[in-house]
XYZ file of C-alpha atoms in Angstrom:
694
model
C 15.712 89.057 15.614
C 16.323 86.771 18.398
C 13.100 85.215 20.615
C 13.316 86.258 24.073
C 14.432 83.085 26.587
C 10.990 81.522 28.298
C 11.541 82.354 32.007
C 10.352 78.740 33.808
C 8.775 79.226 36.800
C 7.701 76.588 40.015
C 4.188 77.142 38.570
C 4.330 76.765 35.506
C 6.552 73.191 35.953
C 3.226 72.634 37.757
C 0.906 73.509 35.571
C 2.236 71.512 32.810
C 2.483 68.243 34.523
C -1.082 68.159 36.068
C -2.315 68.810 32.172
C 0.111 65.592 31.319
C -1.270 63.175 34.379
C -4.685 64.751 33.172
C -4.453 63.245 29.970
C -2.898 60.473 30.954
C -5.173 59.602 33.080
C -8.271 59.657 30.698
C -6.240 57.832 28.432
C -6.116 54.928 31.185
C -9.496 55.403 31.773
C -10.825 55.467 28.328
C -8.428 52.242 28.081
C -10.425 50.896 30.735
C -13.960 51.249 29.569
C -13.471 49.617 26.709
C -11.195 46.658 28.241
C -14.208 46.542 30.623
C -16.793 46.667 28.019
C -14.823 43.984 25.308
C -14.774 42.100 28.762
C -18.264 42.232 29.385
C -19.481 41.947 25.116
C -17.403 38.438 25.493
C -18.803 36.960 28.772
C -22.538 37.633 28.271
C -23.110 38.222 24.431
C -20.563 36.055 23.333
C -20.801 33.268 25.654
C -21.952 30.928 23.888
C -20.211 31.196 21.260
C -17.239 30.792 23.490
C -18.505 28.168 25.221
C -19.091 26.462 22.068
C -15.061 26.612 21.591
C -14.061 25.515 24.610
C -16.350 22.251 24.509
C -14.914 21.669 21.063
C -11.369 21.497 22.020
C -12.606 19.162 25.491
C -15.186 16.979 23.148
C -14.885 15.569 19.669
C -17.782 15.431 17.089
C -18.254 12.912 14.897
C -21.146 12.704 13.039
C -23.028 9.728 12.472
C -24.672 9.238 8.979
C -28.442 8.154 9.659
C -29.614 5.035 7.963
C -30.897 5.551 4.772
C -34.707 5.090 4.297
C -35.755 1.821 2.290
C -37.383 1.550 -0.826
C -40.087 -1.332 -1.611
C -42.337 -2.651 -3.728
C -46.054 -1.879 -3.707
C -46.438 -5.286 -1.104
C -43.397 -3.895 1.028
C -40.462 -6.413 -0.436
C -36.961 -4.365 -0.072
C -35.874 -2.711 -3.147
C -33.189 -1.476 -1.792
C -32.217 -1.848 1.276
C -29.625 -1.888 3.950
C -27.561 -4.124 5.222
C -24.937 -4.159 9.099
C -20.910 -2.331 6.956
C -17.495 -2.467 9.423
C -15.166 -0.056 7.044
C -12.071 1.135 7.713
C -11.099 5.162 5.862
C -8.423 7.130 5.895
C -8.629 10.887 5.970
C -5.754 12.510 4.140
C -5.974 15.511 5.737
C -5.329 14.113 9.337
C -3.036 11.334 7.652
C 0.435 11.511 8.827
C 2.995 9.143 7.913
C 1.321 7.672 5.410
C 3.787 4.797 4.198
C 3.889 3.764 7.812
C -0.089 4.275 8.448
C -0.920 1.637 5.146
C 1.809 -0.334 6.407
C 0.613 -1.131 9.865
C -3.017 -1.129 7.941
C -1.561 -3.763 5.600
C -0.791 -6.021 8.864
C -3.832 -6.039 10.898
C -6.216 -6.371 7.909
C -4.358 -8.653 5.456
C -4.703 -6.498 2.788
C -3.295 -7.476 -0.637
C -1.108 -5.593 -3.121
C -4.147 -4.857 -5.284
C -5.368 -2.995 -2.708
C -2.160 -0.724 -1.841
C -2.051 -0.059 -5.582
C -6.020 1.235 -5.528
C -5.373 2.892 -2.218
C -2.519 4.764 -3.746
C -4.462 6.171 -7.369
C -7.672 7.170 -4.583
C -5.221 9.353 -2.042
C -4.124 11.098 -5.482
C -7.589 12.120 -6.342
C -8.950 12.641 -2.565
C -8.946 16.329 -1.441
C -9.405 17.866 2.280
C -11.083 15.394 4.484
C -12.785 13.014 2.077
C -12.906 9.913 3.125
C -10.388 6.874 1.147
C -12.352 3.573 1.867
C -9.315 1.169 2.893
C -11.887 -1.877 2.840
C -15.921 -2.196 3.772
C -18.028 -5.180 4.798
C -14.913 -5.958 7.678
C -15.751 -9.075 9.979
C -16.113 -7.927 14.035
C -12.976 -9.418 14.924
C -10.412 -7.173 11.899
C -12.567 -4.141 12.911
C -11.837 -4.331 16.122
C -8.050 -4.589 15.604
C -7.972 -1.804 14.147
C -9.896 0.572 16.949
C -7.451 -1.323 19.673
C -4.460 0.841 17.683
C -6.287 3.176 16.316
C -4.267 5.668 19.244
C -1.236 4.351 16.354
C -2.818 5.351 13.681
C -3.479 9.108 12.349
C -5.979 10.000 9.898
C -7.888 6.445 10.052
C -11.057 5.941 10.535
C -12.972 2.699 11.508
C -16.916 2.974 11.439
C -19.975 0.617 11.868
C -22.242 1.554 8.985
C -24.917 0.851 7.195
C -24.174 0.267 3.286
C -26.529 0.247 0.883
C -28.030 -2.970 -0.851
C -30.224 -4.016 -4.122
C -31.128 -7.882 -3.398
C -31.942 -7.957 -7.280
C -28.964 -5.805 -8.800
C -29.077 -5.676 -12.493
C -32.920 -5.789 -12.791
C -34.098 -2.793 -10.356
C -30.489 -0.840 -11.667
C -32.590 1.625 -13.787
C -35.304 1.581 -11.237
C -33.067 3.132 -8.022
C -30.692 4.088 -9.203
C -27.746 3.872 -6.781
C -25.604 5.417 -3.994
C -21.741 6.734 -3.497
C -19.928 9.111 -2.213
C -20.327 12.698 -2.351
C -17.592 14.645 -4.529
C -15.699 17.734 -3.729
C -18.086 19.781 -6.450
C -21.146 18.896 -4.105
C -19.293 19.631 -0.808
C -18.478 23.080 -2.172
C -21.789 23.725 -3.436
C -23.471 23.178 -0.094
C -21.027 23.047 2.900
C -22.867 19.916 4.436
C -20.180 18.159 7.068
C -22.622 15.276 6.446
C -21.041 15.272 3.380
C -17.685 13.963 4.395
C -18.732 11.898 6.779
C -16.890 8.415 6.263
C -19.680 6.230 5.066
C -22.242 8.225 3.998
C -23.511 8.318 0.207
C -26.541 10.528 -1.194
C -28.265 9.210 -4.211
C -26.128 9.345 -7.462
C -28.953 8.422 -9.832
C -32.156 6.834 -10.328
C -34.278 7.225 -8.028
C -31.972 7.256 -5.277
C -31.308 11.093 -6.592
C -34.590 12.169 -6.876
C -35.997 10.925 -3.397
C -32.767 11.955 -1.524
C -34.707 13.763 0.824
C -36.781 11.305 1.968
C -34.247 8.653 1.885
C -31.877 10.316 3.614
C -32.403 10.776 7.509
C -30.992 12.827 10.136
C -27.449 12.179 11.288
C -26.256 11.398 14.968
C -23.634 12.236 16.644
C -20.735 10.138 18.236
C -19.104 12.899 21.076
C -15.811 11.788 22.346
C -13.324 13.624 25.380
C -10.352 14.048 24.287
C -6.921 15.744 26.054
C -5.403 19.238 24.452
C -3.525 16.780 21.894
C -6.282 14.750 20.827
C -5.955 11.632 23.149
C -9.802 9.681 24.214
C -10.201 10.059 27.984
C -13.923 8.660 27.534
C -16.612 8.333 25.657
C -19.675 10.625 26.539
C -23.384 10.431 25.278
C -24.169 9.630 21.868
C -26.610 10.768 20.137
C -28.453 8.101 17.377
C -29.278 8.909 14.130
C -33.119 9.559 12.851
C -33.254 6.890 9.883
C -35.005 7.879 6.311
C -38.438 7.296 5.456
C -39.268 3.871 3.192
C -40.344 4.893 -0.129
C -42.769 3.007 -1.425
C -43.009 2.103 -5.279
C -46.198 0.689 -7.509
C -43.819 -1.726 -8.460
C -44.484 -5.194 -8.587
C -40.366 -7.078 -7.380
C -41.631 -10.370 -8.570
C -42.672 -9.144 -11.614
C -40.056 -6.732 -12.567
C -37.157 -9.458 -11.535
C -39.350 -12.179 -14.138
C -39.489 -8.940 -17.039
C -35.493 -8.689 -16.152
C -34.880 -12.659 -16.952
C -37.666 -13.031 -20.032
C -36.133 -10.064 -21.822
C -33.057 -12.880 -21.846
C -30.099 -11.675 -24.045
C -31.855 -8.796 -25.976
C -31.012 -4.716 -25.580
C -34.279 -3.316 -24.552
C -37.530 -2.923 -22.209
C -40.324 -3.715 -20.668
C -43.047 -1.384 -19.085
C -46.283 -2.984 -17.346
C -49.241 -0.778 -16.558
C -52.137 -0.940 -14.599
C -55.207 0.061 -16.184
C -57.240 0.451 -13.415
C -55.339 3.367 -11.660
C -52.062 4.187 -14.687
C -49.625 2.521 -11.450
C -46.512 1.387 -13.135
C -46.335 -2.626 -12.080
C -43.443 -2.956 -13.785
C -39.964 -0.544 -15.731
C -37.522 -2.753 -16.663
C -34.408 -1.810 -18.669
C -31.719 -4.285 -19.652
C -29.136 -5.168 -19.818
C -27.944 -2.667 -17.552
C -25.634 -2.422 -13.824
C -25.281 -4.411 -11.119
C -25.869 -0.994 -8.464
C -24.141 -2.895 -5.776
C -20.602 -1.961 -7.991
C -21.402 1.806 -7.930
C -22.143 2.311 -3.897
C -18.349 1.780 -3.104
C -17.042 3.355 -6.505
C -16.752 1.276 -9.627
C -13.559 -0.072 -10.988
C -12.210 1.515 -14.244
C -11.968 -1.678 -16.088
C -16.486 -2.410 -15.222
C -16.895 1.093 -15.879
C -14.832 0.714 -19.440
C -16.685 -2.294 -19.872
C -20.057 -0.450 -19.709
C -19.470 2.102 -21.693
C -17.921 0.312 -24.438
C -20.576 -2.612 -24.745
C -22.615 -1.824 -28.093
C -26.198 -2.743 -25.855
C -26.086 0.285 -23.770
C -26.616 -0.885 -19.995
C -25.941 2.522 -18.724
C -29.269 4.077 -21.129
C -32.308 3.940 -19.305
C -34.207 2.886 -22.388
C -38.070 2.627 -20.549
C -37.309 6.727 -20.625
C -34.136 7.467 -22.607
C -34.986 5.415 -25.818
C -36.311 6.618 -29.149
C -37.514 4.262 -31.438
C -39.920 4.725 -34.583
C -42.581 2.632 -32.713
C -43.975 0.973 -36.320
C -47.095 -0.755 -36.163
C -47.955 -0.731 -32.800
C -49.401 2.847 -33.761
C -52.035 1.406 -36.086
C -54.445 0.555 -33.502
C -53.707 4.207 -32.876
C -54.290 5.761 -36.157
C -57.517 3.375 -36.901
C -59.161 5.550 -33.824
C -57.842 8.395 -35.359
C -59.636 7.304 -38.847
C -62.767 6.950 -37.381
C -62.686 10.185 -35.485
C -62.276 11.483 -38.975
C -65.504 9.876 -39.930
C -64.492 7.152 -42.242
C -66.327 3.959 -42.320
C -64.897 0.902 -40.154
C -66.087 -1.697 -43.271
C -65.310 0.598 -45.716
C -62.410 -1.317 -47.827
C -59.110 -0.810 -49.328
C -58.018 -3.100 -51.997
C -54.035 -3.667 -51.617
C -52.459 -5.502 -54.203
C -49.074 -4.983 -52.486
C -47.909 -1.743 -53.959
C -49.656 1.743 -54.053
C -48.903 4.372 -56.938
C -48.635 8.109 -55.734
C -46.909 10.550 -57.928
C -43.782 9.170 -59.054
C -43.311 6.789 -56.129
C -44.476 3.358 -55.918
C -45.222 2.595 -52.240
C -45.656 -0.889 -50.791
C -46.632 -3.267 -48.159
C -44.900 -5.999 -46.097
C -46.791 -8.167 -47.919
C -46.154 -8.415 -51.427
C -48.410 -10.179 -52.848
C -50.437 -7.940 -51.449
C -53.630 -8.790 -48.577
C -56.461 -8.229 -51.558
C -59.551 -5.825 -50.085
C -59.816 -5.214 -46.273
C -61.419 -3.257 -43.653
C -59.882 -1.393 -40.901
C -60.362 -4.563 -38.282
C -59.195 -7.115 -40.898
C -55.969 -3.825 -41.774
C -55.111 -3.973 -38.362
C -55.748 -7.912 -37.870
C -52.705 -8.912 -40.859
C -51.259 -4.827 -40.639
C -51.175 -4.275 -44.086
C -49.588 -0.785 -44.806
C -51.425 0.368 -47.815
C -54.382 0.265 -46.193
C -53.401 2.947 -44.057
C -51.087 4.474 -46.816
C -54.571 4.841 -48.497
C -56.843 5.975 -45.191
C -53.498 8.797 -43.944
C -54.160 10.309 -47.337
C -57.517 10.801 -47.531
C -57.873 12.146 -44.629
C -54.000 13.948 -43.452
C -51.899 13.559 -41.227
C -53.137 16.531 -39.618
C -56.213 14.640 -38.208
C -54.010 11.344 -36.469
C -51.562 13.496 -34.895
C -54.073 15.049 -32.238
C -55.342 11.683 -31.180
C -52.042 10.213 -31.082
C -50.430 12.992 -28.578
C -53.717 12.735 -26.883
C -52.577 8.397 -26.817
C -49.688 10.035 -25.526
C -47.071 9.863 -27.833
C -44.936 12.730 -27.546
C -46.123 13.553 -23.985
C -44.230 14.579 -21.220
C -45.824 12.375 -18.049
C -44.313 13.759 -14.035
C -42.296 11.179 -13.240
C -39.263 11.336 -10.797
C -36.535 10.758 -12.519
C -33.679 12.789 -13.955
C -33.475 11.746 -17.489
C -36.084 11.308 -20.173
C -37.016 11.953 -23.593
C -40.354 13.078 -25.108
C -39.973 11.718 -29.091
C -41.839 13.178 -31.354
C -45.177 13.429 -32.500
C -44.906 15.493 -35.745
C -47.562 17.198 -38.149
C -47.415 19.403 -41.737
C -46.821 23.092 -38.711
C -44.148 21.202 -37.223
C -41.598 20.452 -39.955
C -42.371 23.478 -41.541
C -41.066 25.038 -38.354
C -37.584 22.313 -38.043
C -36.911 21.644 -41.087
C -38.646 24.420 -42.857
C -39.637 22.918 -45.563
C -43.372 21.947 -46.522
C -44.802 17.825 -45.518
C -45.248 16.455 -48.173
C -47.462 12.646 -48.700
C -44.542 10.656 -48.586
C -44.526 12.033 -44.950
C -48.205 11.182 -43.990
C -47.527 7.372 -45.225
C -44.162 6.869 -43.725
C -45.767 8.758 -40.682
C -49.168 5.907 -40.632
C -46.908 2.959 -39.976
C -44.913 4.974 -37.055
C -41.830 5.685 -38.846
C -40.383 9.003 -40.625
C -40.205 11.463 -38.101
C -42.371 9.542 -35.713
C -40.241 8.565 -32.516
C -41.290 7.478 -28.863
C -40.300 6.061 -25.888
C -41.082 2.719 -24.660
C -42.943 4.431 -21.338
C -45.295 6.241 -23.807
C -46.274 3.482 -25.991
C -47.180 1.475 -22.955
C -49.175 4.598 -21.550
C -51.072 4.377 -25.144
C -51.547 0.435 -24.749
C -53.246 1.600 -21.126
C -55.124 4.333 -23.127
C -56.924 2.390 -25.531
C -57.640 -0.668 -23.483
C -59.399 1.678 -20.309
C -60.122 4.269 -22.726
C -59.651 6.952 -20.511
C -56.096 9.118 -19.627
C -54.698 6.981 -17.367
C -51.055 8.845 -16.505
C -48.432 6.580 -15.155
C -47.044 6.764 -11.712
C -44.618 5.131 -9.836
C -44.795 6.490 -5.533
C -47.545 4.471 -4.012
C -50.748 6.452 -3.157
C -49.848 9.231 -5.961
C -52.023 7.654 -8.309
C -54.096 10.415 -10.598
C -58.127 11.075 -11.800
C -58.181 9.902 -14.865
C -60.734 11.466 -17.283
C -62.308 9.661 -19.916
C -60.823 9.997 -23.717
C -63.345 12.163 -26.214
C -63.838 9.414 -28.485
C -66.685 7.457 -29.052
C -67.041 4.265 -26.894
C -67.963 1.972 -30.126
C -64.485 3.369 -31.417
C -62.939 2.070 -29.126
C -64.399 -1.228 -29.282
C -63.691 -2.050 -32.872
C -60.266 -1.024 -31.926
C -60.130 -3.707 -29.456
C -61.827 -6.188 -31.231
C -59.227 -6.007 -34.271
C -56.580 -6.188 -31.155
C -57.933 -9.443 -30.171
C -57.624 -10.905 -33.487
C -54.482 -9.873 -33.862
C -53.197 -12.505 -31.435
C -56.483 -14.738 -30.968
C -58.243 -14.396 -35.143
C -54.938 -15.390 -37.197
C -53.136 -12.138 -37.129
C -49.676 -10.798 -37.002
C -49.595 -12.034 -33.430
C -50.552 -15.691 -33.214
C -47.536 -16.768 -31.150
C -48.697 -14.680 -27.855
C -51.828 -16.224 -27.543
C -51.983 -16.852 -23.879
C -52.191 -20.156 -22.064
C -54.006 -19.704 -18.662
C -57.810 -21.078 -19.176
C -60.223 -18.021 -19.556
C -57.964 -14.978 -20.211
C -56.850 -13.533 -23.305
C -54.665 -11.000 -25.076
C -55.152 -8.272 -27.025
C -51.747 -6.573 -29.140
C -50.156 -5.682 -31.594
C -47.342 -6.452 -33.624
C -44.641 -3.775 -34.526
C -41.326 -3.593 -36.414
C -39.513 -0.455 -37.186
C -36.427 -0.232 -39.769
C -33.116 1.774 -38.848
C -31.820 1.687 -41.654
C -32.039 3.176 -46.182
C -32.717 0.389 -48.163
C -30.798 1.714 -51.226
C -32.994 0.576 -55.090
C -30.238 -1.665 -55.859
C -30.933 -3.876 -52.592
C -34.621 -4.227 -53.262
C -33.795 -4.697 -57.245
C -31.169 -7.581 -55.926
C -33.413 -9.114 -52.327
C -33.394 -6.816 -49.735
C -31.008 -8.805 -47.040
C -32.935 -10.669 -43.989
C -31.729 -9.338 -40.326
C -30.272 -12.508 -39.359
C -27.103 -11.972 -42.168
C -27.609 -7.888 -41.181
C -25.023 -6.372 -38.413
C -26.514 -6.066 -34.959
C -27.114 -2.211 -34.859
C -28.648 -2.062 -38.680
C -31.703 -4.402 -37.433
C -34.714 -3.969 -37.433
C -36.329 -3.186 -33.998
C -39.458 -5.263 -32.969
C -42.277 -4.098 -30.923
C -45.366 -5.106 -29.201
C -47.950 -3.490 -27.016
C -50.453 -5.632 -25.572
C -53.025 -5.820 -22.559
C -55.171 -7.921 -21.165
C -57.426 -9.672 -20.242
C -59.219 -8.920 -24.076
C -62.485 -8.452 -22.471
C -61.935 -6.317 -19.423
C -58.623 -4.766 -19.525
C -56.821 -4.887 -16.106
C -53.285 -4.473 -17.769
C -51.367 -3.188 -20.346
C -47.347 -3.703 -21.291
C -45.249 -2.572 -24.412
C -41.726 -4.711 -25.111
C -39.268 -2.515 -26.724
C -36.254 -4.563 -28.700
C -33.588 -3.127 -30.183
C -32.550 -4.502 -33.143
C -34.146 -7.959 -32.705
C -35.088 -8.049 -36.208
C -37.363 -11.289 -34.560
C -34.030 -13.529 -35.515
C -34.790 -16.051 -32.527
C -39.037 -17.101 -31.523
C -38.531 -17.548 -28.041
C -36.735 -14.192 -27.845
C -39.189 -12.046 -29.642
C -41.776 -9.930 -28.327
C -44.762 -12.086 -28.287
C -43.485 -14.320 -26.853
C -41.702 -12.202 -23.988
C -45.704 -10.127 -23.957
C -47.502 -13.203 -23.619
C -45.248 -14.530 -20.659
C -44.817 -11.279 -18.779
C -48.881 -10.949 -19.194
C -49.113 -14.930 -18.006
C -47.101 -13.461 -14.511
C -49.910 -11.682 -13.307
C -52.779 -14.564 -13.895
C -49.987 -17.942 -13.380
C -47.143 -17.303 -11.989
C -46.219 -20.848 -11.704
C -47.009 -21.146 -15.179
C -44.535 -18.347 -16.584
C -41.699 -19.096 -13.967
C -42.477 -22.204 -15.830
C -42.016 -20.946 -19.039
C -39.409 -19.026 -18.322
C -37.079 -22.346 -17.054
C -37.194 -23.743 -19.982
C -36.189 -21.913 -22.241
C -33.695 -19.900 -19.261
C -30.650 -22.352 -19.852
C -30.248 -21.445 -23.324
C -29.562 -18.127 -23.596
C -26.360 -18.485 -20.522
C -28.679 -19.122 -18.102
C -30.319 -15.394 -15.726
C -29.016 -12.352 -15.946
C -26.519 -12.452 -13.391
C -24.980 -15.268 -14.857
C -24.615 -13.634 -17.720
C -23.134 -10.783 -16.633
C -20.405 -12.643 -14.765
C -19.662 -14.232 -17.447
C -19.568 -11.539 -19.584
C -17.507 -9.576 -17.217
C -14.476 -11.805 -17.270
C -14.557 -12.776 -20.955
C -14.019 -8.388 -20.918
C -11.901 -8.766 -18.979
C -9.292 -12.016 -20.956
C -9.501 -9.998 -23.895
C -8.507 -6.901 -22.426
C -5.442 -9.046 -22.452
C -5.899 -9.339 -18.837
C -4.478 -6.036 -17.230
C -3.180 -5.942 -14.259
C -5.099 -5.958 -10.905
C -4.045 -3.159 -10.211
C -5.431 -1.088 -12.794
C -8.615 -2.694 -12.497
C -9.183 -2.747 -9.431
C -8.850 1.566 -9.054
C -11.787 3.362 -8.774
C -13.562 5.321 -11.673
C -13.183 8.695 -9.991
C -14.472 10.660 -13.202
C -17.507 8.263 -13.448
C -20.886 10.454 -14.591
C -24.764 9.813 -12.941
C -25.334 5.893 -15.150
C -27.860 7.917 -17.009
C -25.196 10.791 -18.173
C -22.916 8.897 -19.313
C -21.098 9.689 -22.363
C -22.502 6.604 -23.999
C -25.130 7.033 -23.491
C -25.495 10.621 -24.757
C -23.914 9.423 -27.808
C -26.086 6.218 -28.438
C -29.058 9.009 -27.426
C -27.890 11.291 -30.238
C -26.771 8.321 -32.660
C -30.732 7.061 -32.472
C -31.779 10.414 -33.644
C -29.990 10.726 -36.213
C -30.537 7.529 -37.631
C -34.195 8.012 -37.695
C -34.096 11.540 -38.730
C -32.545 10.260 -42.168
C -34.637 7.576 -42.717
C -37.119 9.930 -42.258
C -36.022 12.394 -45.246
C -37.537 11.468 -48.873
C -35.937 13.481 -51.322
C -36.258 10.588 -54.096
C -39.680 9.277 -55.418
C -39.902 6.310 -54.049
C -37.001 5.802 -51.916
C -38.525 5.908 -48.111
C -39.639 3.678 -45.702
C -42.845 3.584 -46.756
C -41.411 2.653 -50.210
C -40.024 -1.302 -48.554
C -43.615 -1.118 -46.321
C -42.997 -2.695 -42.682
C -40.927 -5.760 -42.238
C -44.107 -7.853 -40.536
C -43.965 -11.121 -41.022
C -46.393 -13.432 -39.106
C -44.871 -13.436 -35.504
């Protein structure tokens, strides 16, 4: 059925037109309202945002890195400061026609082929707008020539900045750490545009890293007006940077440098503490690296040289080195024996050997010391006395006193990398090894061997607490000294131990070489030796090898703790020399400890003493480091300078380097291997310490 045809009238057509016109008008009105609303929003609510965008199209803002705050010693002497630095960088993302720009830079700056090779290598690893150094420490004339030619050098960034400087070089490397350019990972983590500013450096290790927020400061801004194509129109007002704050340390820079020099060719460390406040006056780990080398990126060759060195210069030995403390613990063990009720006049007859069960344990003096009381046992470092007394009272009576004196303790210091060692007892061994504590364990621990491990700072704290009788806590930032309550040990017990330590040096004990030459000042001390290898029965039968005939890594550690003046202690110190073996008298711990303490009371005498022996070691540490670097380069068959000059982009923080972690792991595993005693009589205590009259 078909639908009827619709008839269009004039009225129908008029109605249809009016409806369409109305709908179109409503649509136009709605669009106009939306447009007006959006324009109102942009003009009012978003005014500031788009004004800034407009301004940014007209004005180019460049962050100016802030001048880094200084690090100074207790007297205001700079340990880390800043020098004016004219430098030129490349910004990879802004670089156009790379080959032409680099060729022009070579012409203007007189770059060598080695510089070009380094720049090319660094550009391969650079990302985004991470600056790549072309040259730093420029003279004004060459810096000005780059500034004049900037329109023809897209991607080139000349900067007048301040570079970090460490006047004492390696002597403060593990104290200050160093600064360096931010990594891509650091930028992605914070998105801080300052990290991309050419010439900006942040702390990478040591105090530079942990005090970053104090030292950094607030960046300034350089503003220039440009055309739409980026051409410079004029310079606008510049916002100055706000320098970082100065960090004042408790360190005495003169003493720090002296101790670094006095350690000589040793691999070791020295710590000096003020017995009145707990302030650290020196914290030295040698050998070390020159932090100035790290500031602008260390080379492949230098990084490899430092990583390959068996003295591990990248390690902060004061905080990361762990060593059996050897006989340096005997005064502290004496305190524990007195607290346990042992009469200080009680005597033990040392015949040179002590039979315990099926084992025979020896003293370092094979013929024996005869009858000894506590004082003379400490003076002569008699092993048999401490074996016998540890067996009588049990080591669980000694361990708590050792912890109270600082061993095994963690100290709140502004350093990221610390290792705390072990102060063992029967409960500790059962938990860690699931085996019971044995008499041999007690005997080993009584002479500072076995499972006992400590870092040099802990030994210095132990010396300061023995000297003061107070629970001193070390501090290194000025004004942060802690209150130190008295240790709960009878004063007369401290008096016995201090008298014994006085006689170690001044009464015919093992430390006679440490006798002070300063009138009216006497030193109290305790020597120590720590064995790092197991000695076989066959070697004992044929004669134990002397340290001088052993490879470096198998020689005994040499240790020394002391305080002065002996009658009224003001300063305490610990010196630990890795694998020293007591082989060279003027490089051994007693004379080093004596000279470091002498510096505090008679500086001229100490410097004179150093001047007499330092030339025999090949000069000071700066001279020796330069010679070692050149020797390493030659031994590596003189690699092409282009390789040596390239920046080591994979370098971690020095104290986190693979070489440091490997050395620390090896030290602990060696100590554990020596500590484990499975055969009767086959232990460190079976040998006795290798203590000698030093």
